[in-house]
Amino acid sequence: MRNRFYIFALVVFVLGISAYAADAPFPGAKSDWNGYDEYDFDCGGRAAKVVVPKEAAPGKPWIWRALFWEHEPQTDVALLGKGFHVVYLETSDMYSSPTAMKEWDAFYDYLTKEKGLSKKVALEGLSRAGLICFNWTAVHPERVSCIYADAPVCDIRSWPAGKLTSPGNPSAWQDLLKAYGYTEEEAFAKFKNPTDVLEPIAKAKIPLLHVVGDADTDVPVSENTAILEERYKKLGGDITVIHKPGVAHHPHSLVDPAPIVDFILKHTDKGK
């Protein structure tokens, strides 16, 4: 009789766990992230994260942090409070390669088609993440509501190649060449920089916000954001640049992220 009771209790426990898992909004391990539920799971062989708001805003808006999870998270935390989901897919050191672009496509399809998030996403690209944010948007402008880019790399000759005034990063440069299977000469001839792919983004009227440190010597404003800003405006594009006097490449973001948050809220259609 006692054994039958234990078996019954075990069945109830397992069914309870299964029901709880079925009720979870996302698969994987659940943990706390700045007071919100974070889910860590595998998506196509890549580590993925989704942080869920207490209550999703109408249309289930979301922001996609392209790289550097948890670094200066104040914008993400503020948007969670506004009902945004915050998502991340680990594609570090892939530099918007064709493989990374396909994995972004798969993650986007999963989040929009299976989980019902908005068909338009706000992109958040810090430093080298600017490369995939702009390249992916150029291919899929209908999927992007706006881009917030923070000290973004806009020309690989500047960083990581170090062929202009930036010292670059030799290790990262080799990673980029490996990700594409390029020689150095092929990279300079074939690589699509953010400054090269602006036309479809401007045509889609996607607003841009860049936050830059004027003393940045790693990704200098003059050979990155300044050039992109000039070209985007010539194409009729809407771009705002917030300058931080005396600030280098780090820290990213703003101590008070309100201008960034307001920009994203302004350009987010919560009905889609």
mmCIF file of C-alpha atoms in Angstrom:
data_model
loop_
_atom_site.group_PDB
_atom_site.id
_atom_site.type_symbol
_atom_site.label_atom_id
_atom_site.label_comp_id
_atom_site.label_asym_id
_atom_site.label_seq_id
_atom_site.Cartn_x
_atom_site.Cartn_y
_atom_site.Cartn_z
ATOM 1 C CA MET A 1 0.000 0.000 0.000
ATOM 2 C CA ARG A 2 2.822 2.351 0.892
ATOM 3 C CA ASN A 3 4.568 1.669 -2.433
ATOM 4 C CA ARG A 4 1.370 2.457 -4.314
ATOM 5 C CA PHE A 5 1.153 5.758 -2.431
ATOM 6 C CA TYR A 6 4.744 6.673 -3.352
ATOM 7 C CA ILE A 7 4.076 5.853 -7.008
ATOM 8 C CA PHE A 8 0.941 7.977 -6.967
ATOM 9 C CA ALA A 9 2.809 10.874 -5.338
ATOM 10 C CA LEU A 10 5.592 10.596 -7.931
ATOM 11 C CA VAL A 11 3.098 10.692 -10.809
ATOM 12 C CA VAL A 12 1.411 13.771 -9.339
ATOM 13 C CA PHE A 13 4.817 15.464 -8.941
ATOM 14 C CA VAL A 14 5.875 14.732 -12.529
ATOM 15 C CA LEU A 15 2.543 15.880 -13.923
ATOM 16 C CA GLY A 16 2.828 19.033 -11.879
ATOM 17 C CA ILE A 17 6.305 19.781 -13.232
ATOM 18 C CA SER A 18 5.109 19.115 -16.795
ATOM 19 C CA ALA A 19 2.157 21.432 -16.366
ATOM 20 C CA TYR A 20 4.429 24.129 -14.942
ATOM 21 C CA ALA A 21 6.835 23.758 -17.900
ATOM 22 C CA ALA A 22 3.918 23.922 -20.325
ATOM 23 C CA ASP A 23 2.781 27.179 -18.737
ATOM 24 C CA ALA A 24 6.221 28.781 -19.004
ATOM 25 C CA PRO A 25 6.356 31.405 -21.780
ATOM 26 C CA PHE A 26 9.735 30.134 -22.991
ATOM 27 C CA PRO A 27 11.698 26.899 -22.649
ATOM 28 C CA GLY A 28 14.932 26.345 -20.744
ATOM 29 C CA ALA A 29 16.248 27.293 -17.347
ATOM 30 C CA LYS A 30 14.491 30.105 -15.540
ATOM 31 C CA SER A 31 16.422 32.622 -13.454
ATOM 32 C CA ASP A 32 16.137 36.171 -12.145
ATOM 33 C CA TRP A 33 17.525 39.054 -14.194
ATOM 34 C CA ASN A 34 17.198 42.459 -12.563
ATOM 35 C CA GLY A 35 13.886 41.431 -11.050
ATOM 36 C CA TYR A 36 12.487 39.838 -14.224
ATOM 37 C CA ASP A 37 12.243 36.232 -15.405
ATOM 38 C CA GLU A 38 15.047 35.195 -17.743
ATOM 39 C CA TYR A 39 14.857 32.012 -19.817
ATOM 40 C CA ASP A 40 18.035 30.436 -21.187
ATOM 41 C CA PHE A 41 17.679 27.860 -23.945
ATOM 42 C CA ASP A 42 19.171 26.523 -27.149
ATOM 43 C CA CYS A 43 18.062 27.874 -30.516
ATOM 44 C CA GLY A 44 19.594 26.103 -33.475
ATOM 45 C CA GLY A 45 22.728 25.266 -31.519
ATOM 46 C CA ARG A 46 23.167 28.819 -30.218
ATOM 47 C CA ALA A 47 22.654 29.987 -26.649
ATOM 48 C CA ALA A 48 19.568 32.191 -26.487
ATOM 49 C CA LYS A 49 18.088 34.366 -23.770
ATOM 50 C CA VAL A 50 14.695 35.982 -23.379
ATOM 51 C CA VAL A 51 13.759 38.216 -20.459
ATOM 52 C CA VAL A 52 10.021 38.587 -19.963
ATOM 53 C CA PRO A 53 8.264 41.745 -18.725
ATOM 54 C CA LYS A 54 5.796 41.563 -15.851
ATOM 55 C CA GLU A 55 3.085 42.399 -18.347
ATOM 56 C CA ALA A 56 3.713 42.591 -22.083
ATOM 57 C CA ALA A 57 2.741 45.842 -23.781
ATOM 58 C CA PRO A 58 0.139 45.626 -26.583
ATOM 59 C CA GLY A 59 1.603 43.954 -29.637
ATOM 60 C CA LYS A 60 4.406 42.356 -27.595
ATOM 61 C CA PRO A 61 7.237 44.778 -28.528
ATOM 62 C CA TRP A 62 10.819 43.672 -28.024
ATOM 63 C CA ILE A 63 14.407 44.818 -28.175
ATOM 64 C CA TRP A 64 17.173 42.614 -29.512
ATOM 65 C CA ARG A 65 20.547 43.148 -27.880
ATOM 66 C CA ALA A 66 22.964 41.968 -30.522
ATOM 67 C CA LEU A 67 26.050 41.390 -28.334
ATOM 68 C CA PHE A 68 27.536 41.971 -24.882
ATOM 69 C CA TRP A 69 24.734 40.668 -22.708
ATOM 70 C CA GLU A 70 24.346 42.538 -19.404
ATOM 71 C CA HIS A 71 26.870 45.249 -20.259
ATOM 72 C CA GLU A 72 25.347 48.598 -19.237
ATOM 73 C CA PRO A 73 21.827 47.100 -19.149
ATOM 74 C CA GLN A 74 19.957 50.219 -18.034
ATOM 75 C CA THR A 75 18.113 50.667 -21.338
ATOM 76 C CA ASP A 76 17.000 47.027 -21.361
ATOM 77 C CA VAL A 77 15.806 47.177 -17.755
ATOM 78 C CA ALA A 78 13.860 50.371 -18.412
ATOM 79 C CA LEU A 79 12.181 48.849 -21.468
ATOM 80 C CA LEU A 80 11.204 45.746 -19.506
ATOM 81 C CA GLY A 81 9.332 48.124 -17.245
ATOM 82 C CA LYS A 82 7.525 49.430 -20.324
ATOM 83 C CA GLY A 83 6.367 45.939 -21.319
ATOM 84 C CA PHE A 84 9.140 45.019 -23.780
ATOM 85 C CA HIS A 85 10.715 41.597 -24.038
ATOM 86 C CA VAL A 86 14.540 41.677 -24.142
ATOM 87 C CA VAL A 87 16.233 38.989 -26.237
ATOM 88 C CA TYR A 88 19.757 37.835 -27.025
ATOM 89 C CA LEU A 89 21.364 35.247 -29.306
ATOM 90 C CA GLU A 90 25.023 34.379 -28.799
ATOM 91 C CA THR A 91 26.801 35.147 -32.071
ATOM 92 C CA SER A 92 29.944 36.779 -30.697
ATOM 93 C CA ASP A 93 32.915 37.037 -33.042
ATOM 94 C CA MET A 94 30.820 36.231 -36.121
ATOM 95 C CA TYR A 95 30.769 39.803 -37.478
ATOM 96 C CA SER A 96 27.505 39.548 -39.464
ATOM 97 C CA SER A 97 28.818 36.569 -41.441
ATOM 98 C CA PRO A 98 26.324 34.613 -43.578
ATOM 99 C CA THR A 99 26.104 31.995 -40.817
ATOM 100 C CA ALA A 100 25.248 34.615 -38.216
ATOM 101 C CA MET A 101 22.637 36.166 -40.508
ATOM 102 C CA LYS A 102 20.922 32.781 -40.978
ATOM 103 C CA GLU A 103 20.904 32.187 -37.236
ATOM 104 C CA TRP A 104 19.367 35.620 -36.673
ATOM 105 C CA ASP A 105 16.690 34.736 -39.239
ATOM 106 C CA ALA A 106 15.884 31.506 -37.409
ATOM 107 C CA PHE A 107 15.704 33.222 -34.010
ATOM 108 C CA TYR A 108 13.501 35.978 -35.412
ATOM 109 C CA ASP A 109 11.140 33.392 -36.946
ATOM 110 C CA TYR A 110 10.934 31.507 -33.657
ATOM 111 C CA LEU A 111 10.152 34.622 -31.619
ATOM 112 C CA THR A 112 7.589 36.072 -34.033
ATOM 113 C CA LYS A 113 5.914 32.986 -35.467
ATOM 114 C CA GLU A 114 5.975 30.642 -32.474
ATOM 115 C CA LYS A 115 5.985 33.080 -29.561
ATOM 116 C CA GLY A 116 3.937 35.907 -31.001
ATOM 117 C CA LEU A 117 6.357 38.799 -30.510
ATOM 118 C CA SER A 118 5.906 41.854 -32.719
ATOM 119 C CA LYS A 119 6.956 41.497 -36.333
ATOM 120 C CA LYS A 120 9.061 44.636 -35.897
ATOM 121 C CA VAL A 121 11.962 44.719 -33.455
ATOM 122 C CA ALA A 122 14.143 47.480 -32.046
ATOM 123 C CA LEU A 123 17.814 46.597 -32.474
ATOM 124 C CA GLU A 124 20.514 47.444 -29.939
ATOM 125 C CA GLY A 125 24.071 47.293 -31.266
ATOM 126 C CA LEU A 126 27.062 48.116 -29.100
ATOM 127 C CA SER A 127 30.474 48.447 -30.754
ATOM 128 C CA ARG A 128 31.081 45.559 -33.216
ATOM 129 C CA ALA A 129 27.393 44.623 -32.944
ATOM 130 C CA GLY A 130 26.702 47.546 -35.249
ATOM 131 C CA LEU A 131 27.914 45.343 -38.101
ATOM 132 C CA ILE A 132 25.155 42.739 -37.828
ATOM 133 C CA CYS A 133 22.477 45.249 -36.843
ATOM 134 C CA PHE A 134 22.922 47.225 -40.046
ATOM 135 C CA ASN A 135 23.572 44.281 -42.347
ATOM 136 C CA TRP A 136 20.553 42.329 -41.086
ATOM 137 C CA THR A 137 18.341 45.413 -41.300
ATOM 138 C CA ALA A 138 19.461 46.088 -44.872
ATOM 139 C CA VAL A 139 18.276 42.599 -45.849
ATOM 140 C CA HIS A 140 15.091 42.710 -43.735
ATOM 141 C CA PRO A 141 14.061 46.366 -43.328
ATOM 142 C CA GLU A 142 10.418 45.339 -42.849
ATOM 143 C CA ARG A 143 11.392 43.580 -39.616
ATOM 144 C CA VAL A 144 13.035 46.539 -37.858
ATOM 145 C CA SER A 145 11.356 49.490 -36.154
ATOM 146 C CA CYS A 146 14.534 51.401 -35.238
ATOM 147 C CA ILE A 147 18.225 50.947 -34.477
ATOM 148 C CA TYR A 148 19.981 52.154 -31.345
ATOM 149 C CA ALA A 149 23.723 51.889 -32.004
ATOM 150 C CA ASP A 150 26.266 52.694 -29.296
ATOM 151 C CA ALA A 151 29.824 53.546 -30.379
ATOM 152 C CA PRO A 152 29.190 51.260 -33.355
ATOM 153 C CA VAL A 153 31.752 49.944 -35.775
ATOM 154 C CA CYS A 154 30.742 51.322 -39.163
ATOM 155 C CA ASP A 155 33.876 50.521 -41.187
ATOM 156 C CA ILE A 156 36.077 47.460 -40.641
ATOM 157 C CA ARG A 157 39.090 49.356 -41.946
ATOM 158 C CA SER A 158 38.859 51.412 -38.757
ATOM 159 C CA TRP A 159 38.124 48.522 -36.379
ATOM 160 C CA PRO A 160 39.217 45.755 -36.182
ATOM 161 C CA ALA A 161 41.626 46.106 -39.130
ATOM 162 C CA GLY A 162 43.299 49.211 -37.725
ATOM 163 C CA LYS A 163 44.069 50.641 -41.161
ATOM 164 C CA LEU A 164 42.893 54.187 -40.408
ATOM 165 C CA THR A 165 43.533 56.048 -37.138
ATOM 166 C CA SER A 166 42.227 53.372 -34.780
ATOM 167 C CA PRO A 167 44.812 50.883 -33.479
ATOM 168 C CA GLY A 168 42.282 48.158 -34.283
ATOM 169 C CA ASN A 169 42.376 44.702 -32.772
ATOM 170 C CA PRO A 170 44.592 42.114 -34.529
ATOM 171 C CA SER A 171 42.927 39.149 -32.836
ATOM 172 C CA ALA A 172 39.429 40.349 -33.699
ATOM 173 C CA TRP A 173 40.567 41.064 -37.263
ATOM 174 C CA GLN A 174 41.656 37.457 -37.646
ATOM 175 C CA ASP A 175 38.327 36.305 -36.192
ATOM 176 C CA LEU A 176 36.480 38.354 -38.796
ATOM 177 C CA LEU A 177 38.550 36.966 -41.666
ATOM 178 C CA LYS A 178 37.976 33.437 -40.364
ATOM 179 C CA ALA A 179 34.223 33.973 -39.992
ATOM 180 C CA TYR A 180 33.992 34.914 -43.680
ATOM 181 C CA GLY A 181 36.780 32.786 -45.061
ATOM 182 C CA TYR A 182 38.331 35.947 -46.501
ATOM 183 C CA THR A 183 41.881 37.010 -47.098
ATOM 184 C CA GLU A 184 42.597 40.559 -45.995
ATOM 185 C CA GLU A 185 42.369 41.786 -49.586
ATOM 186 C CA GLU A 186 39.030 40.016 -50.083
ATOM 187 C CA ALA A 187 37.655 41.526 -46.885
ATOM 188 C CA PHE A 188 38.410 45.090 -47.997
ATOM 189 C CA ALA A 189 36.914 44.398 -51.423
ATOM 190 C CA LYS A 190 33.798 42.430 -50.442
ATOM 191 C CA PHE A 191 32.779 43.200 -46.869
ATOM 192 C CA LYS A 192 29.572 45.192 -46.497
ATOM 193 C CA ASN A 193 30.066 47.883 -43.880
ATOM 194 C CA PRO A 194 27.132 49.679 -42.273
ATOM 195 C CA THR A 195 28.124 52.718 -44.350
ATOM 196 C CA ASP A 196 27.683 50.581 -47.492
ATOM 197 C CA VAL A 197 24.170 49.258 -46.822
ATOM 198 C CA LEU A 198 22.227 52.374 -45.881
ATOM 199 C CA GLU A 199 20.054 52.784 -48.969
ATOM 200 C CA PRO A 200 17.395 50.127 -48.181
ATOM 201 C CA ILE A 201 17.366 51.236 -44.545
ATOM 202 C CA ALA A 202 16.746 54.858 -45.481
ATOM 203 C CA LYS A 203 14.143 53.838 -48.071
ATOM 204 C CA ALA A 204 12.264 52.008 -45.321
ATOM 205 C CA LYS A 205 12.450 55.181 -43.189
ATOM 206 C CA ILE A 206 14.040 53.402 -40.245
ATOM 207 C CA PRO A 207 15.179 55.938 -37.628
ATOM 208 C CA LEU A 208 18.652 55.640 -36.145
ATOM 209 C CA LEU A 209 20.059 56.737 -32.803
ATOM 210 C CA HIS A 210 23.817 56.693 -32.234
ATOM 211 C CA VAL A 211 25.387 57.340 -28.835
ATOM 212 C CA VAL A 212 29.112 58.037 -29.126
ATOM 213 C CA GLY A 213 32.039 59.119 -26.988
ATOM 214 C CA ASP A 214 33.887 62.002 -28.600
ATOM 215 C CA ALA A 215 37.209 60.795 -27.137
ATOM 216 C CA ASP A 216 36.794 57.262 -28.527
ATOM 217 C CA THR A 217 40.109 56.185 -30.072
ATOM 218 C CA ASP A 218 39.127 52.515 -30.550
ATOM 219 C CA VAL A 219 36.157 53.251 -32.803
ATOM 220 C CA PRO A 220 36.720 56.925 -33.647
ATOM 221 C CA VAL A 221 33.605 58.932 -34.401
ATOM 222 C CA SER A 222 35.259 60.637 -37.379
ATOM 223 C CA GLU A 223 35.768 57.386 -39.302
ATOM 224 C CA ASN A 224 32.619 55.585 -38.185
ATOM 225 C CA THR A 225 29.448 57.340 -37.014
ATOM 226 C CA ALA A 226 30.296 60.695 -38.628
ATOM 227 C CA ILE A 227 30.567 59.122 -42.072
ATOM 228 C CA LEU A 228 27.431 57.034 -41.595
ATOM 229 C CA GLU A 229 25.515 60.089 -40.347
ATOM 230 C CA GLU A 230 26.494 62.137 -43.400
ATOM 231 C CA ARG A 231 25.567 59.383 -45.841
ATOM 232 C CA TYR A 232 22.276 58.568 -44.129
ATOM 233 C CA LYS A 233 21.178 62.199 -44.165
ATOM 234 C CA LYS A 234 22.032 62.476 -47.872
ATOM 235 C CA LEU A 235 19.722 59.506 -48.444
ATOM 236 C CA GLY A 236 16.956 61.310 -46.576
ATOM 237 C CA GLY A 237 17.323 59.131 -43.503
ATOM 238 C CA ASP A 238 16.433 60.129 -39.956
ATOM 239 C CA ILE A 239 19.433 59.897 -37.613
ATOM 240 C CA THR A 240 20.110 61.402 -34.190
ATOM 241 C CA VAL A 241 23.598 61.363 -32.674
ATOM 242 C CA ILE A 242 24.142 61.910 -28.958
ATOM 243 C CA HIS A 243 27.732 62.974 -28.264
ATOM 244 C CA LYS A 244 29.430 62.372 -24.916
ATOM 245 C CA PRO A 245 32.248 64.930 -24.584
ATOM 246 C CA GLY A 246 35.483 63.535 -23.164
ATOM 247 C CA VAL A 247 34.181 59.951 -23.107
ATOM 248 C CA ALA A 248 36.163 57.132 -24.725
ATOM 249 C CA HIS A 249 34.795 53.864 -26.169
ATOM 250 C CA HIS A 250 33.652 52.870 -22.686
ATOM 251 C CA PRO A 251 31.368 53.214 -20.893
ATOM 252 C CA HIS A 252 28.560 52.568 -23.341
ATOM 253 C CA SER A 253 25.005 53.843 -22.990
ATOM 254 C CA LEU A 254 23.979 56.791 -20.803
ATOM 255 C CA VAL A 255 23.829 56.999 -17.030
ATOM 256 C CA ASP A 256 20.224 58.053 -17.476
ATOM 257 C CA PRO A 257 18.931 56.015 -20.434
ATOM 258 C CA ALA A 258 15.772 58.103 -20.817
ATOM 259 C CA PRO A 259 16.751 59.603 -24.232
ATOM 260 C CA ILE A 260 17.424 56.095 -25.585
ATOM 261 C CA VAL A 261 14.254 54.651 -24.097
ATOM 262 C CA ASP A 262 12.161 57.560 -25.379
ATOM 263 C CA PHE A 263 13.602 57.106 -28.880
ATOM 264 C CA ILE A 264 12.689 53.411 -28.923
ATOM 265 C CA LEU A 265 9.215 53.998 -27.497
ATOM 266 C CA LYS A 266 8.559 56.755 -30.030
ATOM 267 C CA HIS A 267 9.370 54.491 -32.946
ATOM 268 C CA THR A 268 7.707 51.329 -31.706
ATOM 269 C CA ASP A 269 4.290 50.532 -33.155
ATOM 270 C CA LYS A 270 2.724 48.531 -30.337
ATOM 271 C CA GLY A 271 -0.146 47.479 -32.513
ATOM 272 C CA LYS A 272 1.967 45.203 -34.718
#
